[in-house]
Structure formats: structure tokens, C-alpha cells
């Protein structure tokens, strides 16, 4: 059994490492730059130094003018919030969870390759597992193993709980990828609060029929989360307010709260989806900053 897990993990790492090293690394660094500065030490004042950087306490103590020296704070902290509820893992023959694992693994490998810290929160209607942020390839591999192997005890989706857990874990502004089907209620207030402090990216991995649902027709389905069978109008099932597709409503809700959206479908190339997202975000940030 362990050999099978190791083989699956090796295959996942092999699939993800090459695109990270050859395609995604540069785009990742340009999109997620370190923010702010941190104090390093003090040194003796030299003509031309900015007087605003004077360290008056050291100057008074030594009788010699000193200035504070700062370095750019490049290290960042990333959190992966990954939905493993029944509605995610039981669809498309497990293909949705496989794609989610691939996307999350490439993000984790990109982070540790840039010497950033990355952590993982797996959730359903409860918190299933937490791996606190750390660095290094072995840590990324631990995250990848959890993505492949952890089985949810819960059936439903409590996205609000996952977001509040992130609020407790993240002590300073961080980048968080929220990977879910967003089939949940009462999470938008939590999303708004976190978006004020953290850089949030929503990742919605869709089934193909969610992008292009059939025009009409009744179908019998089994709800993955409560196990009940029902007959539904398939197109209406994926519609929301005033008949608008649910994914369009989600797009509007996220945009209104300043949350970026990466949207892709099962069967699409995960590398291309992530690279396209990095490039589109880079263009948007450049437009906003005039860069």
C-alpha cells in the first residue's frame, strides 16, 4: 500500500516539477513579489543618507550619528485551502480531485522553489487536516501526499469555516489560494474580511457540463453530499439569480470583493490554466500601477 502511495506521489511530483522549473517559475516571481521592508541593522551615518532613517536612540547612546538599514522583505507565506468534500472528490470519476491536486502541487512547488513558505488546509464541512506553512522540497512533498491521500470524514462544504481558519493561521498578510467548487452558503462575509488583509485567489475547477450545460432535459442524479436521488432540470440546476449561470454570479461576487479568480475545467491543461492566470494577473497589476 505504501509503495502504491509513493508511486502516485512520485508521478505527481514528476508531472508538476518540470513545468514549474521551466514555465511557471519566472511568472510566479513576477506576480508574487515580496512586499514591504524589514529592519536589518544600523550603521554610521554617511553624507547623503536620508535623515528620515536616523536611529536617534543609537545616536544618543553612542554620540555618533547612526541610520537604520532595511532590506526588502521578499519571503512570502502561501496558504492552500483545498475543498475535499463529496461534491468535489466524487465527480468525473475522481478527475476533479486529480486536477485540483495537480494545480495545488504546482503552486506549492513554485512557492518552495522561490524560498517562500506554504501551508495547506484541507476541508469539507469540517477541517480535515492542517499543515502549517514551512519551506523546502520535503515539505512540499508532504503537502502533495495529503492532497492525494486524505479522505474526508465530512460530506458537506463549510467554506466559511475554512476561511475563518485561515484568519486564525495567518498572522500577517499572506497569499491564499481557495480551491473549491464553491457550492456553499454564508461564506461571503468571511471572504470579504479576509480580502482586506490577504491576497486571495479563488480557484474554481469546473466539470465541462458546468461551462456548457445542456439546453433542456430532466435527469436523475444522486447528490454526492447527502446521497439522495432526485430528478432535476439540469440547466436550471446550474443557474442562479434570474436564470444567470451560477459561475457568472460567482465571478461577480468575487470581483466585488477584490478576489482574483482562476477558472478552469476538468480535462483542460492545468499548466496552461495556471500560466494564463499568472500572465493575466501580471498584466492587470501592471495596468493598475502604471508599470
Coordinates of C-alpha atoms in Angstrom, one line a residue:
X1 CA 0.0 0.0 0.0
X2 CA 2.8 2.4 0.9
X3 CA 4.6 1.5 -2.3
X4 CA 1.4 2.5 -4.3
X5 CA 1.2 5.8 -2.4
X6 CA 4.9 6.5 -3.1
X7 CA 4.4 5.7 -6.8
X8 CA 1.4 8.0 -7.1
X9 CA 3.4 10.7 -5.3
X10 CA 6.4 10.3 -7.5
X11 CA 4.2 10.5 -10.6
X12 CA 2.5 13.7 -9.3
X13 CA 5.8 15.3 -8.5
X14 CA 7.3 14.3 -11.8
X15 CA 4.3 15.8 -13.6
X16 CA 4.5 19.1 -11.8
X17 CA 8.2 19.7 -11.3
X18 CA 9.2 20.2 -14.9
X19 CA 6.6 22.8 -15.8
X20 CA 7.3 24.6 -12.5
X21 CA 11.0 24.8 -13.3
X22 CA 10.7 25.6 -17.0
X23 CA 7.5 27.6 -17.4
X24 CA 6.0 28.8 -14.1
X25 CA 8.9 29.9 -12.0
X26 CA 9.5 33.3 -13.8
X27 CA 5.8 34.1 -14.0
X28 CA 5.4 33.2 -10.3
X29 CA 8.2 35.5 -9.2
X30 CA 6.9 38.4 -11.3
X31 CA 3.4 38.1 -9.9
X32 CA 4.0 37.4 -6.3
X33 CA 6.8 39.8 -5.3
X34 CA 7.8 40.3 -1.7
X35 CA 6.1 43.3 -0.1
X36 CA 7.5 45.8 2.3
X37 CA 10.8 46.1 4.1
X38 CA 12.3 44.7 7.3
X39 CA 14.9 46.1 9.6
X40 CA 18.3 44.6 9.3
X41 CA 20.8 46.7 11.4
X42 CA 22.2 50.2 12.0
X43 CA 25.4 51.8 10.6
X44 CA 27.2 55.1 11.0
X45 CA 25.6 58.0 9.2
X46 CA 27.3 59.0 5.9
X47 CA 26.8 62.3 4.0
X48 CA 23.8 61.9 1.7
X49 CA 21.9 59.5 3.9
X50 CA 18.2 60.2 4.3
X51 CA 17.7 61.9 7.7
X52 CA 14.4 60.1 8.0
X53 CA 16.3 56.9 8.5
X54 CA 18.2 58.2 11.5
X55 CA 18.2 55.9 14.6
X56 CA 18.0 58.6 17.3
X57 CA 18.3 56.2 20.2
X58 CA 21.6 54.7 19.0
X59 CA 22.8 58.2 18.0
X60 CA 22.1 59.5 21.5
X61 CA 23.6 56.5 23.2
X62 CA 26.8 56.5 21.2
X63 CA 27.2 60.2 20.5
X64 CA 27.7 59.2 16.8
X65 CA 25.0 59.7 14.1
X66 CA 23.6 56.3 13.0
X67 CA 21.0 55.4 10.4
X68 CA 18.7 52.3 10.3
X69 CA 19.4 49.9 7.4
X70 CA 16.5 48.0 5.9
X71 CA 16.3 45.2 3.4
X72 CA 13.4 44.3 1.1
X73 CA 11.2 41.6 2.6
X74 CA 11.0 39.1 -0.1
X75 CA 9.8 36.0 1.7
X76 CA 6.1 35.4 1.5
X77 CA 3.7 33.0 3.1
X78 CA 1.2 31.0 1.0
X79 CA -1.8 29.1 2.1
X80 CA -3.7 26.4 0.1
X81 CA -7.3 26.0 1.2
X82 CA -8.5 22.9 -0.6
X83 CA -12.1 21.5 -0.6
X84 CA -12.2 17.7 -0.4
X85 CA -16.0 17.5 0.2
X86 CA -18.0 14.8 -1.6
X87 CA -19.2 17.2 -4.3
X88 CA -15.6 17.7 -5.3
X89 CA -14.0 14.3 -4.9
X90 CA -16.9 12.1 -6.3
X91 CA -17.3 13.9 -9.6
X92 CA -16.0 13.0 -13.0
X93 CA -14.5 9.7 -11.8
X94 CA -12.1 11.5 -9.4
X95 CA -10.7 13.6 -12.3
X96 CA -11.7 16.8 -10.5
X97 CA -9.7 15.9 -7.4
X98 CA -6.8 14.8 -9.5
X99 CA -6.7 18.2 -11.3
X100 CA -7.1 20.1 -8.0
X101 CA -4.1 18.1 -6.6
X102 CA -2.0 19.0 -9.7
X103 CA -2.8 22.7 -9.5
X104 CA -2.2 22.9 -5.8
X105 CA 1.1 20.9 -6.1
X106 CA 2.4 23.2 -8.8
X107 CA 1.6 26.2 -6.6
X108 CA 3.4 24.6 -3.6
X109 CA 6.4 23.7 -5.7
X110 CA 6.6 27.2 -7.1
X111 CA 6.5 28.6 -3.6
X112 CA 9.2 26.5 -2.1
X113 CA 11.3 27.0 -5.3
X114 CA 11.2 30.7 -4.5
X115 CA 12.1 30.1 -0.9
X116 CA 8.6 31.1 0.2
X117 CA 6.6 29.2 2.9
X118 CA 3.5 27.3 2.0
X119 CA 0.8 25.6 4.1
X120 CA -2.3 23.5 3.5
X121 CA -5.8 23.4 4.9
X122 CA -8.0 20.5 3.7
X123 CA -11.7 21.0 4.5
X124 CA -15.2 19.6 3.9
X125 CA -17.9 20.6 6.4
X126 CA -15.1 20.4 8.9
X127 CA -11.3 21.0 8.9
X128 CA -9.9 17.7 7.8
X129 CA -6.1 18.4 8.1
X130 CA -3.8 21.4 8.6
X131 CA -0.2 21.5 7.5
X132 CA 1.4 24.7 8.8
X133 CA 3.5 26.8 6.4
X134 CA 7.1 25.9 6.0
X135 CA 9.8 25.8 3.3
X136 CA 11.6 23.1 1.4
X137 CA 11.0 20.3 -1.1
X138 CA 10.3 17.7 1.5
X139 CA 7.6 20.0 3.0
X140 CA 6.1 20.4 -0.5
X141 CA 6.1 16.6 -0.9
X142 CA 4.2 16.3 2.4
X143 CA 1.5 18.7 1.1
X144 CA 1.3 16.7 -2.1
X145 CA 0.9 13.4 -0.3
X146 CA -2.0 14.9 1.8
X147 CA -3.7 16.2 -1.4
X148 CA -3.6 12.7 -2.8
X149 CA -4.5 10.6 0.2
X150 CA -6.5 12.3 2.9
X151 CA -10.1 11.1 2.9
X152 CA -12.8 13.5 4.1
X153 CA -14.8 12.5 7.2
X154 CA -17.4 15.1 6.4
X155 CA -19.7 15.2 3.4
X156 CA -20.8 18.8 3.0
X157 CA -18.9 22.0 2.4
X158 CA -18.3 24.7 5.1
X159 CA -16.3 27.3 3.2
X160 CA -16.8 29.9 6.0
X161 CA -15.1 27.6 8.5
X162 CA -12.1 27.2 6.2
X163 CA -11.8 30.9 5.7
X164 CA -12.1 31.6 9.4
X165 CA -9.4 29.0 10.0
X166 CA -7.1 30.9 7.6
X167 CA -7.8 34.1 9.5
X168 CA -6.5 32.3 12.7
X169 CA -3.4 30.8 11.0
X170 CA -2.2 33.8 9.0
X171 CA -0.5 36.2 11.4
X172 CA 0.5 38.7 8.7
X173 CA -0.7 39.4 5.2
X174 CA -0.4 36.3 3.1
X175 CA -1.4 34.9 -0.3
X176 CA -4.2 32.3 -0.1
X177 CA -5.5 30.0 -2.9
X178 CA -9.0 28.9 -2.2
X179 CA -9.7 25.8 -4.3
X180 CA -13.3 24.7 -4.2
X181 CA -16.5 24.2 -6.2
X182 CA -18.0 27.0 -4.1
X183 CA -21.2 25.0 -3.5
X184 CA -21.6 26.5 -0.1
X185 CA -23.6 29.2 1.8
X186 CA -22.8 32.0 4.1
X187 CA -19.1 32.5 3.3
X188 CA -19.1 35.8 1.5
X189 CA -18.8 37.9 4.7
X190 CA -15.7 35.9 5.8
X191 CA -14.3 36.2 2.3
X192 CA -14.7 40.0 2.4
X193 CA -13.0 40.3 5.8
X194 CA -10.0 38.2 4.7
X195 CA -9.7 40.0 1.3
X196 CA -9.0 43.3 3.2
X197 CA -5.8 41.8 4.7
X198 CA -4.7 39.0 2.5
X199 CA -4.3 38.4 -1.2
X200 CA -7.0 35.9 -2.1
X201 CA -7.2 33.8 -5.2
X202 CA -10.3 31.7 -5.8
X203 CA -9.7 28.6 -8.0
X204 CA -12.9 27.1 -9.4
X205 CA -12.4 23.7 -11.2
X206 CA -15.5 23.0 -13.2
X207 CA -17.0 20.0 -14.8
X208 CA -17.4 20.5 -18.5
X209 CA -21.2 20.5 -18.2
X210 CA -21.0 23.4 -15.8
X211 CA -19.4 25.5 -18.6
X212 CA -21.9 24.4 -21.3
X213 CA -24.9 22.8 -19.7
X214 CA -27.5 21.1 -22.0
X215 CA -30.3 23.3 -23.3
X216 CA -33.0 21.3 -21.6
X217 CA -33.8 17.9 -20.2
X218 CA -34.6 16.2 -16.9
X219 CA -32.0 13.9 -15.4
X220 CA -31.9 11.7 -12.4
X221 CA -28.9 12.5 -10.2
X222 CA -27.6 11.4 -6.8
X223 CA -26.4 14.2 -4.5
X224 CA -22.8 13.5 -3.6
X225 CA -23.1 15.2 -0.2
X226 CA -26.4 13.8 1.1
X227 CA -26.8 10.7 -1.0
X228 CA -30.4 11.4 -2.1
X229 CA -31.6 10.8 -5.6
X230 CA -33.7 13.4 -7.4
X231 CA -34.9 14.4 -10.8
X232 CA -33.8 17.9 -11.9
X233 CA -33.7 20.2 -14.8
X234 CA -30.0 20.0 -15.5
X235 CA -29.7 23.5 -17.0
X236 CA -31.8 25.1 -14.2
X237 CA -29.6 23.4 -11.6
X238 CA -26.6 25.4 -12.7
X239 CA -28.5 28.7 -12.9
X240 CA -28.7 31.2 -10.1
X241 CA -30.3 34.6 -9.8
X242 CA -32.8 35.4 -12.6
X243 CA -31.6 32.4 -14.5
X244 CA -28.0 33.6 -14.7
X245 CA -25.4 30.8 -14.7
X246 CA -24.0 30.1 -11.2
X247 CA -20.5 30.6 -12.4
X248 CA -21.3 34.1 -13.6
X249 CA -22.8 35.0 -10.3
X250 CA -19.7 33.7 -8.5
X251 CA -17.5 35.8 -10.8
X252 CA -19.5 38.9 -9.9
X253 CA -19.3 38.1 -6.2
X254 CA -15.6 37.6 -6.2
X255 CA -14.9 40.7 -8.3
X256 CA -16.9 42.9 -6.0
X257 CA -14.7 41.7 -3.1
X258 CA -11.4 42.1 -4.8
X259 CA -10.7 38.4 -5.1
X260 CA -9.0 37.1 -8.2
X261 CA -10.4 34.1 -10.0
X262 CA -8.7 31.2 -11.7
X263 CA -11.3 29.2 -13.6
X264 CA -10.6 26.0 -15.4
X265 CA -12.4 22.8 -16.3
X266 CA -11.6 19.1 -15.8
X267 CA -9.8 17.8 -18.9
X268 CA -8.1 21.1 -19.6
X269 CA -4.3 21.5 -19.2
X270 CA -3.5 22.6 -15.6
X271 CA -0.1 24.1 -16.6
X272 CA -1.7 26.3 -19.2
X273 CA -4.5 27.3 -16.8
X274 CA -2.0 28.4 -14.1
X275 CA 0.3 30.1 -16.6
X276 CA -2.6 32.0 -18.2
X277 CA -3.7 33.2 -14.8
X278 CA -0.2 34.4 -13.8
X279 CA 0.1 36.3 -17.1
X280 CA -3.4 37.9 -16.9
X281 CA -2.7 38.9 -13.3
X282 CA 0.7 40.3 -14.2
X283 CA -0.9 42.5 -16.9
X284 CA -3.6 43.7 -14.5
X285 CA -1.2 44.6 -11.8
X286 CA 1.0 46.5 -14.4
X287 CA -2.1 48.5 -15.6
X288 CA -3.1 49.4 -12.0
X289 CA 0.4 50.5 -11.0
X290 CA 1.3 52.1 -14.4
X291 CA 4.2 49.7 -14.7

